[in-house]
Tab-separated table of C-alpha atoms and ligand atoms in Angstrom:
chain	number	residue	atom	x	y	z
A	1	MET	CA	31.979	18.427	92.624
A	2	GLN	CA	30.736	21.549	90.966
A	3	ALA	CA	27.459	23.391	90.833
A	4	TRP	CA	25.821	25.815	88.425
A	5	ARG	CA	23.204	28.574	89.459
A	6	ALA	CA	20.599	29.776	86.891
A	7	SER	CA	17.031	29.009	85.633
A	8	LEU	CA	16.853	25.172	85.332
A	9	LEU	CA	14.607	23.080	82.884
A	10	ARG	CA	14.204	19.370	83.324
A	11	PHE	CA	11.327	16.799	82.962
A	12	ASP	CA	9.593	14.543	85.312
A	13	ASP	CA	8.823	10.748	84.682
A	14	GLN	CA	5.530	11.670	82.926
A	15	GLY	CA	7.421	14.044	80.558
A	16	HIS	CA	6.142	17.158	82.488
A	17	ALA	CA	8.502	20.175	82.400
A	18	LEU	CA	9.919	21.200	85.570
A	19	PHE	CA	11.263	24.752	85.987
A	20	ASP	CA	13.200	26.601	88.727
A	21	ARG	CA	13.539	30.155	87.957
A	22	ASP	CA	16.492	30.261	90.380
A	23	GLY	CA	17.753	26.882	90.172
A	24	LEU	CA	21.012	24.928	91.285
A	25	LEU	CA	22.596	21.902	89.418
A	26	VAL	CA	25.301	20.058	91.391
A	27	THR	CA	27.361	17.496	89.451
A	28	SER	CA	29.885	15.136	90.788
A	29	PRO	CA	32.194	12.309	89.368
A	30	GLY	CA	30.189	9.156	88.819
A	31	ALA	CA	31.478	5.678	87.340
A	32	ASP	CA	33.881	5.434	84.497
A	33	GLY	CA	34.838	8.994	84.570
A	34	ARG	CA	31.428	10.202	83.906
A	35	GLN	CA	30.090	13.366	85.483
A	36	VAL	CA	26.697	12.996	86.711
A	37	VAL	CA	23.817	15.196	88.217
A	38	LEU	CA	23.778	14.857	92.112
A	39	ALA	CA	21.125	17.313	92.728
A	40	ALA	CA	18.874	19.676	90.875
A	41	GLY	CA	16.075	21.997	91.899
A	42	ASP	CA	15.329	25.351	93.575
A	43	HIS	CA	18.390	27.165	94.772
A	44	ALA	CA	17.049	28.382	97.984
A	45	ALA	CA	15.947	24.906	98.932
A	46	LEU	CA	19.215	23.157	97.962
A	47	ALA	CA	22.237	25.643	98.385
A	48	SER	CA	22.667	24.923	102.116
A	49	ALA	CA	23.193	21.227	101.480
A	50	TRP	CA	26.339	21.888	99.341
A	51	PRO	CA	28.027	24.828	101.181
A	52	ASP	CA	31.551	23.883	100.025
A	53	VAL	CA	30.948	23.249	96.344
A	54	PRO	CA	32.071	26.026	93.966
A	55	VAL	CA	29.105	27.544	92.088
A	56	THR	CA	29.218	29.134	88.700
A	57	HIS	CA	26.382	31.804	88.764
A	58	LEU	CA	24.788	32.498	85.429
A	59	PRO	CA	21.980	35.138	86.146
A	60	GLY	CA	19.624	35.307	83.250
A	61	ARG	CA	20.687	32.070	81.661
A	62	ILE	CA	18.773	28.859	81.405
A	63	LEU	CA	20.463	25.315	82.031
A	64	ALA	CA	18.647	22.868	79.844
A	65	PRO	CA	19.307	19.163	79.062
A	66	GLY	CA	21.510	18.735	75.865
A	67	PHE	CA	19.609	18.029	72.832
A	68	ILE	CA	19.382	14.427	71.402
A	69	ASP	CA	19.308	14.160	67.525
A	70	THR	CA	17.628	10.703	67.008
A	71	HIS	CA	18.712	10.473	63.108
A	72	VAL	CA	21.415	12.434	61.364
A	73	HIS	CA	23.835	11.663	58.467
A	74	TYR	CA	27.306	12.914	59.232
A	75	PRO	CA	28.679	12.479	55.786
A	76	GLN	CA	25.687	14.547	54.453
A	77	THR	CA	26.840	17.680	56.129
A	78	GLU	CA	28.029	19.166	52.861
A	79	ILE	CA	24.833	18.363	50.887
A	80	ILE	CA	22.413	20.080	52.941
A	81	GLY	CA	19.902	22.192	50.634
A	82	SER	CA	20.433	19.951	47.586
A	83	PRO	CA	17.070	20.095	45.869
A	84	ALA	CA	15.457	17.180	44.105
A	85	GLU	CA	11.962	15.902	42.889
A	86	GLY	CA	12.018	13.589	45.767
A	87	LEU	CA	13.952	10.919	47.830
A	88	LEU	CA	15.161	8.496	45.258
A	89	PRO	CA	16.567	11.117	42.645
A	90	TRP	CA	18.120	12.935	45.546
A	91	LEU	CA	19.802	9.856	46.749
A	92	GLU	CA	21.070	9.040	43.079
A	93	HIS	CA	22.231	12.715	42.168
A	94	TYR	CA	23.835	13.990	45.438
A	95	THR	CA	23.957	11.557	48.315
A	96	PHE	CA	25.578	8.290	46.834
A	97	PRO	CA	28.253	10.434	44.605
A	98	HIS	CA	29.058	12.347	47.779
A	99	GLU	CA	29.144	9.436	50.252
A	100	ALA	CA	31.565	7.673	47.968
A	101	ARG	CA	34.260	10.159	48.997
A	102	PHE	CA	34.233	8.801	52.350
A	103	ALA	CA	36.375	5.706	51.176
A	104	ASP	CA	39.211	8.230	52.063
A	105	PRO	CA	39.840	8.311	55.750
A	106	ALA	CA	41.304	11.675	55.651
A	107	HIS	CA	38.225	13.279	54.021
A	108	ALA	CA	36.102	11.402	56.620
A	109	ALA	CA	38.281	12.682	59.622
A	110	GLU	CA	38.050	16.239	58.231
A	111	VAL	CA	34.191	16.137	57.904
A	112	ALA	CA	33.627	14.339	61.249
A	113	ALA	CA	35.488	17.044	63.042
A	114	PHE	CA	33.341	19.749	61.408
A	115	PHE	CA	30.074	17.571	62.167
A	116	CYS	CA	31.071	17.539	65.921
A	117	ASP	CA	31.822	21.252	65.950
A	118	GLU	CA	28.372	21.870	64.350
A	119	LEU	CA	26.591	19.618	66.880
A	120	MET	CA	28.303	21.471	69.629
A	121	ARG	CA	27.527	24.918	68.357
A	122	HIS	CA	23.869	24.069	68.148
A	123	GLY	CA	23.495	22.354	71.557
A	124	VAL	CA	23.273	18.632	70.495
A	125	THR	CA	24.992	16.594	72.949
A	126	THR	CA	23.821	12.989	71.809
A	127	PRO	CA	23.305	12.069	68.042
A	128	LEU	CA	22.374	8.628	66.499
A	129	THR	CA	24.184	8.988	63.243
A	130	PHE	CA	24.715	7.172	59.928
A	131	CYS	CA	28.150	6.944	58.631
A	132	THR	CA	28.899	5.589	54.968
A	133	SER	CA	29.264	2.100	53.961
A	134	HIS	CA	33.156	2.411	54.394
A	135	PRO	CA	34.210	1.182	57.796
A	136	ALA	CA	36.780	3.987	57.721
A	137	SER	CA	34.000	6.481	58.032
A	138	VAL	CA	32.995	4.825	61.220
A	139	ASP	CA	36.424	4.852	62.798
A	140	ALA	CA	36.816	8.505	61.771
A	141	LEU	CA	33.692	9.739	63.581
A	142	PHE	CA	34.145	7.545	66.789
A	143	THR	CA	37.594	8.740	67.117
A	144	GLU	CA	36.533	12.215	66.976
A	145	ALA	CA	33.727	11.838	69.426
A	146	GLU	CA	35.886	10.070	72.043
A	147	ARG	CA	38.473	12.786	71.663
A	148	ARG	CA	35.711	15.299	72.634
A	149	GLY	CA	34.178	12.842	75.398
A	150	LEU	CA	30.860	13.044	73.290
A	151	ARG	CA	28.095	10.682	73.788
A	152	LEU	CA	27.544	9.293	70.301
A	153	ILE	CA	26.002	6.284	68.605
A	154	ALA	CA	26.851	5.394	64.921
A	155	GLY	CA	27.208	2.657	62.504
A	156	LYS	CA	28.335	1.510	59.082
A	157	VAL	CA	25.702	1.822	56.390
A	158	LEU	CA	24.819	-1.588	54.812
A	159	GLN	CA	23.867	-1.495	51.163
A	160	ASP	CA	24.779	-4.241	48.993
A	161	ARG	CA	22.433	-3.726	46.079
A	162	HIS	CA	20.690	-0.932	44.091
A	163	SER	CA	23.656	1.218	44.833
A	164	PRO	CA	26.480	2.534	42.642
A	165	ASP	CA	30.058	1.710	42.605
A	166	GLY	CA	31.830	3.587	45.438
A	167	VAL	CA	29.184	2.985	47.928
A	168	ARG	CA	27.689	-0.476	47.309
A	169	ASP	CA	29.194	-3.153	49.714
A	170	GLU	CA	29.541	-6.878	49.673
A	171	THR	CA	27.076	-8.870	51.710
A	172	GLU	CA	29.485	-11.224	53.685
A	173	GLN	CA	32.129	-8.639	54.199
A	174	SER	CA	29.582	-5.936	55.202
A	175	LEU	CA	28.457	-8.240	58.207
A	176	VAL	CA	32.089	-9.122	59.151
A	177	ASP	CA	32.846	-5.353	59.169
A	178	THR	CA	29.801	-4.660	61.267
A	179	GLU	CA	30.728	-7.145	63.843
A	180	ALA	CA	34.380	-6.050	63.914
A	181	LEU	CA	33.115	-2.359	64.492
A	182	ILE	CA	30.672	-3.549	67.269
A	183	ARG	CA	33.593	-5.184	69.050
A	184	ARG	CA	35.826	-2.251	68.445
A	185	TRP	CA	33.491	0.598	69.573
A	186	HIS	CA	30.190	-0.343	71.293
A	187	GLY	CA	30.430	0.367	74.929
A	188	GLN	CA	33.772	2.245	74.634
A	189	GLY	CA	33.341	5.139	77.169
A	190	ARG	CA	30.106	6.829	76.153
A	191	LEU	CA	30.162	5.394	72.378
A	192	GLY	CA	27.560	2.927	71.122
A	193	TYR	CA	27.137	1.161	67.823
A	194	ALA	CA	24.010	0.977	65.692
A	195	ILE	CA	23.652	-1.816	63.054
A	196	THR	CA	22.662	0.319	60.076
A	197	PRO	CA	20.835	-1.137	57.038
A	198	ARG	CA	20.393	1.924	54.850
A	199	PHE	CA	16.838	0.943	53.762
A	200	ALA	CA	15.209	-2.364	52.560
A	201	PRO	CA	15.440	-1.411	49.047
A	202	SER	CA	19.322	-1.089	49.157
A	203	CYS	CA	19.894	-4.401	51.072
A	204	SER	CA	19.603	-7.985	49.793
A	205	GLU	CA	17.486	-10.610	51.755
A	206	ALA	CA	20.770	-11.991	52.930
A	207	GLN	CA	22.130	-8.912	54.196
A	208	LEU	CA	18.961	-7.981	56.092
A	209	ARG	CA	19.031	-11.377	57.571
A	210	GLY	CA	22.622	-11.160	58.710
A	211	ALA	CA	21.833	-7.775	60.146
A	212	GLY	CA	18.994	-9.222	62.092
A	213	GLU	CA	21.223	-12.071	63.445
A	214	LEU	CA	23.670	-9.549	64.610
A	215	ALA	CA	20.929	-7.691	66.428
A	216	ALA	CA	19.976	-10.659	68.204
A	217	ARG	CA	23.558	-11.625	69.159
A	218	TYR	CA	24.200	-8.093	70.441
A	219	PRO	CA	20.891	-7.061	72.186
A	220	ASP	CA	22.191	-3.753	73.636
A	221	VAL	CA	23.457	-2.428	70.229
A	222	TRP	CA	21.125	-0.072	68.400
A	223	ILE	CA	19.621	-0.599	65.094
A	224	GLN	CA	18.764	2.374	62.686
A	225	SER	CA	17.243	2.513	59.202
A	226	HIS	CA	14.653	4.356	57.064
A	227	VAL	CA	11.003	3.348	56.524
A	228	ALA	CA	7.746	4.764	54.895
A	229	GLU	CA	9.275	7.984	53.802
A	230	ASN	CA	8.245	8.618	50.238
A	231	GLN	CA	5.641	6.927	47.894
A	232	ASP	CA	7.966	5.703	45.159
A	233	GLU	CA	10.310	4.236	47.937
A	234	ILE	CA	7.395	2.367	49.399
A	235	ALA	CA	6.313	1.018	46.110
A	236	TRP	CA	9.758	-0.098	45.414
A	237	ALA	CA	10.283	-1.945	48.816
A	238	ARG	CA	6.757	-3.628	48.552
A	239	ALA	CA	7.752	-4.989	45.023
A	240	LEU	CA	11.180	-6.186	46.318
A	241	PHE	CA	9.597	-7.889	49.407
A	242	PRO	CA	6.224	-9.087	48.240
A	243	ASP	CA	5.817	-11.601	51.223
A	244	SER	CA	6.086	-9.071	53.819
A	245	ARG	CA	2.666	-7.411	55.089
A	246	SER	CA	3.977	-3.801	54.702
A	247	TYR	CA	7.201	-1.943	54.015
A	248	LEU	CA	7.776	-1.700	57.943
A	249	ALA	CA	6.998	-5.505	58.369
A	250	ILE	CA	10.106	-6.288	56.081
A	251	TYR	CA	12.252	-5.274	59.023
A	252	ASN	CA	10.135	-7.210	61.548
A	253	ASP	CA	10.408	-10.257	59.194
A	254	HIS	CA	14.343	-9.921	59.412
A	255	GLY	CA	14.449	-9.573	63.105
A	256	LEU	CA	15.102	-5.780	63.020
A	257	MET	CA	12.403	-4.597	65.133
A	258	ARG	CA	13.134	-4.435	68.939
A	259	GLU	CA	13.981	-2.103	71.865
A	260	ARG	CA	16.814	0.188	70.652
A	261	ALA	CA	15.735	0.087	67.089
A	262	MET	CA	15.071	3.489	65.559
A	263	TYR	CA	13.486	4.076	62.067
A	264	ALA	CA	13.473	7.378	60.367
A	265	HIS	CA	10.421	9.083	59.084
A	266	CYS	CA	7.414	6.597	59.572
A	267	ILE	CA	5.119	8.860	57.623
A	268	HIS	CA	3.047	6.781	55.523
A	269	PHE	CA	1.809	4.150	58.213
A	270	THR	CA	-1.228	2.187	58.763
A	271	ASP	CA	-2.475	1.717	62.286
A	272	ASP	CA	-1.137	-2.016	61.862
A	273	ASP	CA	2.132	-0.499	61.325
A	274	ARG	CA	1.832	1.662	64.376
A	275	ALA	CA	0.741	-1.297	66.582
A	276	LEU	CA	3.726	-3.076	65.258
A	277	MET	CA	6.037	-0.227	66.357
A	278	ARG	CA	4.201	-0.317	69.803
A	279	ASP	CA	4.280	-3.993	70.226
A	280	THR	CA	7.935	-4.450	69.317
A	281	HIS	CA	9.116	-1.454	71.319
A	282	THR	CA	10.514	0.102	68.278
A	283	ALA	CA	10.899	3.875	68.061
A	284	ALA	CA	10.547	6.356	65.317
A	285	ALA	CA	12.774	9.290	64.357
A	286	VAL	CA	10.569	12.245	63.263
A	287	CYS	CA	12.338	14.462	60.712
A	288	PRO	CA	10.257	17.444	60.011
A	289	THR	CA	12.792	19.609	58.064
A	290	SER	CA	13.732	16.782	55.885
A	291	ASN	CA	10.133	15.662	55.142
A	292	LEU	CA	9.219	19.219	54.278
A	293	PHE	CA	12.355	19.769	52.044
A	294	LEU	CA	12.221	16.387	50.091
A	295	GLY	CA	8.298	16.802	49.953
A	296	SER	CA	8.053	13.360	51.669
A	297	GLY	CA	4.828	14.034	53.538
A	298	PHE	CA	3.714	14.814	57.248
A	299	PHE	CA	4.402	12.737	60.297
A	300	ASP	CA	1.059	11.985	62.018
A	301	PHE	CA	1.585	13.164	65.611
A	302	ALA	CA	-2.194	12.503	66.499
A	303	ALA	CA	-2.057	8.906	65.224
A	304	ALA	CA	1.330	8.360	67.142
A	305	GLU	CA	-0.779	9.248	70.218
A	306	ARG	CA	-3.712	7.028	69.207
A	307	VAL	CA	-1.888	3.970	68.590
A	308	PRO	CA	1.223	4.929	70.688
A	309	PHE	CA	4.758	4.211	69.865
A	310	ALA	CA	7.979	5.986	71.122
A	311	HIS	CA	9.225	8.722	68.913
A	312	GLY	CA	11.791	11.610	69.093
A	313	LEU	CA	12.913	14.539	66.960
A	314	ALA	CA	15.621	14.344	64.351
A	315	SER	CA	17.370	16.732	61.983
A	316	ASP	CA	17.982	14.174	59.217
A	317	VAL	CA	20.847	16.323	57.849
A	318	GLY	CA	21.350	16.366	54.795
A	319	GLY	CA	17.927	15.632	53.734
A	320	GLY	CA	17.073	17.860	56.679
A	321	THR	CA	18.034	21.568	56.470
A	322	SER	CA	19.524	22.510	59.879
A	323	PHE	CA	21.600	21.223	62.670
A	324	SER	CA	19.526	23.331	65.093
A	325	PRO	CA	17.066	21.672	67.402
A	326	PHE	CA	15.127	25.018	67.466
A	327	VAL	CA	14.672	24.754	63.743
A	328	THR	CA	13.481	21.041	64.091
A	329	MET	CA	11.192	21.822	66.882
A	330	ARG	CA	9.774	24.692	64.897
A	331	ALA	CA	9.091	22.595	61.777
A	332	ALA	CA	7.793	19.764	63.926
A	333	TYR	CA	5.231	22.303	65.193
A	334	PHE	CA	4.267	23.380	61.713
A	335	VAL	CA	3.979	19.754	60.527
A	336	GLY	CA	1.737	19.037	63.681
A	337	ARG	CA	-0.590	22.006	62.689
A	338	THR	CA	-0.949	20.870	59.161
A	339	PRO	CA	-4.461	19.310	58.548
A	340	THR	CA	-4.467	15.780	57.122
A	341	THR	CA	-6.253	15.837	53.830
A	342	GLY	CA	-7.941	13.059	51.804
A	343	LEU	CA	-11.291	11.199	52.421
A	344	HIS	CA	-11.196	12.053	56.167
A	345	THR	CA	-9.668	15.596	56.510
A	346	LYS	CA	-8.806	16.219	60.084
A	347	PRO	CA	-7.344	19.273	61.748
A	348	GLY	CA	-3.762	19.440	62.754
A	349	VAL	CA	-2.731	19.462	66.318
A	350	SER	CA	-1.056	22.141	68.324
A	351	LEU	CA	1.831	20.356	69.959
A	352	ALA	CA	2.661	22.340	73.215
A	353	PRO	CA	6.262	23.729	73.498
A	354	GLU	CA	7.076	21.463	76.591
A	355	ARG	CA	6.062	18.478	74.457
A	356	LEU	CA	8.203	19.608	71.449
A	357	TRP	CA	11.166	20.099	73.855
A	358	TRP	CA	10.627	16.787	75.536
A	359	LEU	CA	10.739	15.095	72.157
A	360	HIS	CA	14.113	16.372	71.458
A	361	THR	CA	15.579	15.690	74.908
A	362	ALA	CA	13.997	13.326	77.611
A	363	GLY	CA	11.548	11.844	75.192
A	364	ALA	CA	14.191	11.217	72.621
A	365	ALA	CA	16.352	9.530	75.356
A	366	HIS	CA	13.263	7.285	76.059
A	367	ALA	CA	13.047	6.397	72.324
A	368	LEU	CA	16.640	5.362	72.249
A	369	GLY	CA	16.371	3.379	75.663
A	370	LEU	CA	18.618	5.895	77.442
A	371	ASP	CA	16.065	7.181	80.068
A	372	GLY	CA	17.762	8.473	83.046
A	373	VAL	CA	21.136	8.608	81.226
A	374	VAL	CA	20.948	11.660	78.878
A	375	GLY	CA	18.315	14.149	77.930
A	376	ASN	CA	17.314	15.223	81.287
A	377	LEU	CA	18.942	16.875	84.443
A	378	GLN	CA	17.518	14.737	87.100
A	379	PRO	CA	19.969	13.158	89.547
A	380	GLY	CA	21.992	10.260	88.001
A	381	CYS	CA	21.653	11.709	84.438
A	382	GLU	CA	25.133	12.540	82.703
A	383	ALA	CA	26.144	16.038	82.931
A	384	ASP	CA	25.572	17.103	79.329
A	385	PHE	CA	23.520	20.414	79.122
A	386	VAL	CA	23.391	23.559	77.344
A	387	VAL	CA	23.427	27.129	78.814
A	388	LEU	CA	20.771	29.089	76.857
A	389	ASP	CA	20.637	32.912	76.494
A	390	PRO	CA	16.858	33.792	76.207
A	391	ALA	CA	18.020	37.377	75.173
A	392	ALA	CA	20.716	36.149	72.481
A	393	THR	CA	19.001	38.488	69.794
A	394	PRO	CA	17.246	41.889	70.253
A	395	LEU	CA	13.924	40.209	69.115
A	396	LEU	CA	14.587	37.137	71.559
A	397	ALA	CA	15.173	39.667	74.394
A	398	ARG	CA	12.005	41.695	73.716
A	399	ARG	CA	9.734	38.545	73.335
A	400	THR	CA	11.108	36.470	76.247
A	401	ARG	CA	10.892	39.449	78.465
A	402	GLU	CA	7.111	39.479	77.911
A	403	ALA	CA	6.895	35.632	78.547
A	404	GLU	CA	4.421	35.094	81.399
A	405	SER	CA	4.683	31.345	81.656
A	406	LEU	CA	7.098	28.499	80.956
A	407	ALA	CA	5.058	27.696	77.873
A	408	GLU	CA	5.315	31.033	76.493
A	409	LEU	CA	9.214	31.202	77.254
A	410	LEU	CA	9.746	27.972	75.594
A	411	PHE	CA	7.567	28.930	72.628
A	412	ALA	CA	9.435	32.092	71.976
A	413	LEU	CA	12.785	30.125	71.975
A	414	ILE	CA	11.296	27.487	69.709
A	415	VAL	CA	9.925	30.142	67.228
A	416	LEU	CA	12.867	32.688	67.331
A	417	GLY	CA	15.755	30.395	68.728
A	418	ASP	CA	18.928	29.250	66.887
A	419	ASP	CA	22.386	28.481	67.514
A	420	ARG	CA	22.962	32.179	68.895
A	421	ALA	CA	20.648	31.171	71.798
A	422	VAL	CA	23.219	28.518	72.713
A	423	ALA	CA	25.717	30.399	74.939
A	424	GLN	CA	27.560	27.456	76.076
A	425	MET	CA	27.774	23.705	76.188
A	426	VAL	CA	28.683	21.528	79.071
A	427	ILE	CA	29.820	17.962	78.054
A	428	ASN	CA	30.312	15.484	80.797
A	429	GLY	CA	30.666	18.275	83.206
A	430	THR	CA	33.096	20.257	81.279
A	431	PRO	CA	32.211	23.695	79.837
A	432	LEU	CA	33.013	24.299	76.321
A	433	SER	CA	33.020	27.548	74.541
A	434	ARG	CA	30.998	27.510	71.330
B	1	GUN	N1	16.550	6.527	52.415
B	1	GUN	C1	17.691	5.768	52.212
B	1	GUN	N2	18.797	6.606	52.347
B	1	GUN	C2	18.306	7.708	52.749
B	1	GUN	C3	18.986	8.822	53.206
B	1	GUN	O1	20.259	8.979	53.253
B	1	GUN	N3	18.289	10.005	53.722
B	1	GUN	C4	16.967	9.863	53.559
B	1	GUN	N4	16.210	11.052	54.120
B	1	GUN	N5	16.255	8.820	53.370
B	1	GUN	C5	16.939	7.800	52.889
B	2	ZN	ZN1	18.023	9.628	56.991
């Protein structure tokens, strides 16, 4: 058993932020070598119940749940910031040629290690990540995550058409490989598998059908893909699958919408699409820096409340521009503020800082079906957390000193924070230096 004393941020079941200025977090070994939170709350109220537990005292620091990145591409680490007209030219000119290099297991292993280092520097403790179409790229990442004790969900990309040599896979083999990878990695320690059709335009009808069959056979495996990101992409998907009611409905028609399915972007939706997300318990990964960088559009936060479906924040590196959850929360705020234009111009929303933070932690865990497992520091949660320094830079120190409420403190961190604010990471109860 061990304990940490510092300010403590966590969330209740309704997503409200709880903050103890002088807090105590007690962790202990749980099942399967997992360290879990035993108690969390006010130090004065809790300390006497744990007299013999060694306490690490970190005055001035904030303990907060590790961040969850609900959509990221580890093989795109080296193409961040590659400008293009829009999504489809970006895929053709940068993404596919670069991903072809992951046929080489040594290259995949080297990038996987760098990717895990970056996640940890930035305070991300649970990513849901794409690999490439090469099974070796999946083995490389899981091997690296396992070595570090990181909770990680990943999958081999399925793309058997409209993809160049070097990344295009073969229908039957891609499904055989996927099943073998599920059996090898899903549920190994804290690792999870995600069935990963790249997006409908890159998958044949047979490949999507096969992916849906695997999703039915392995109901606790995740599903991840892209949808409704870009107008050209949408027109293409609709032309390829004319029988489906919408781009999103293609996935439903192939058995790919259910709990633990996570679709990136979800920008250009109708209310029918939102209702389909809600009714199938499917979640959205909101990728604001990517959407701004590639000029894809603006996720409609107000509409996602009106016809409610689960959603969490994501970096979408390398369409996205940063691994930092602070940068992503900041961009989500700006996206929320942007008025929707057109026939019915509506003012943007001002997302509360507690809400932005929740969408990247406990809310993201909820979207992934991992409530009470990660993304929070309530009793029973795994001990994955960040130690934040609200005075990490001169400006942060000056601004957070003036904060008169939790909202002001979190907003200051969202607006001014980056990896420098992450003083330390604790993964499964083990502190790691950045
Ligand atoms: N759609 C299909 N593939 C991709 C990808 O790699 N990134 C993004 N942002 N959208 C996609
Ligand atoms: Zn993506």
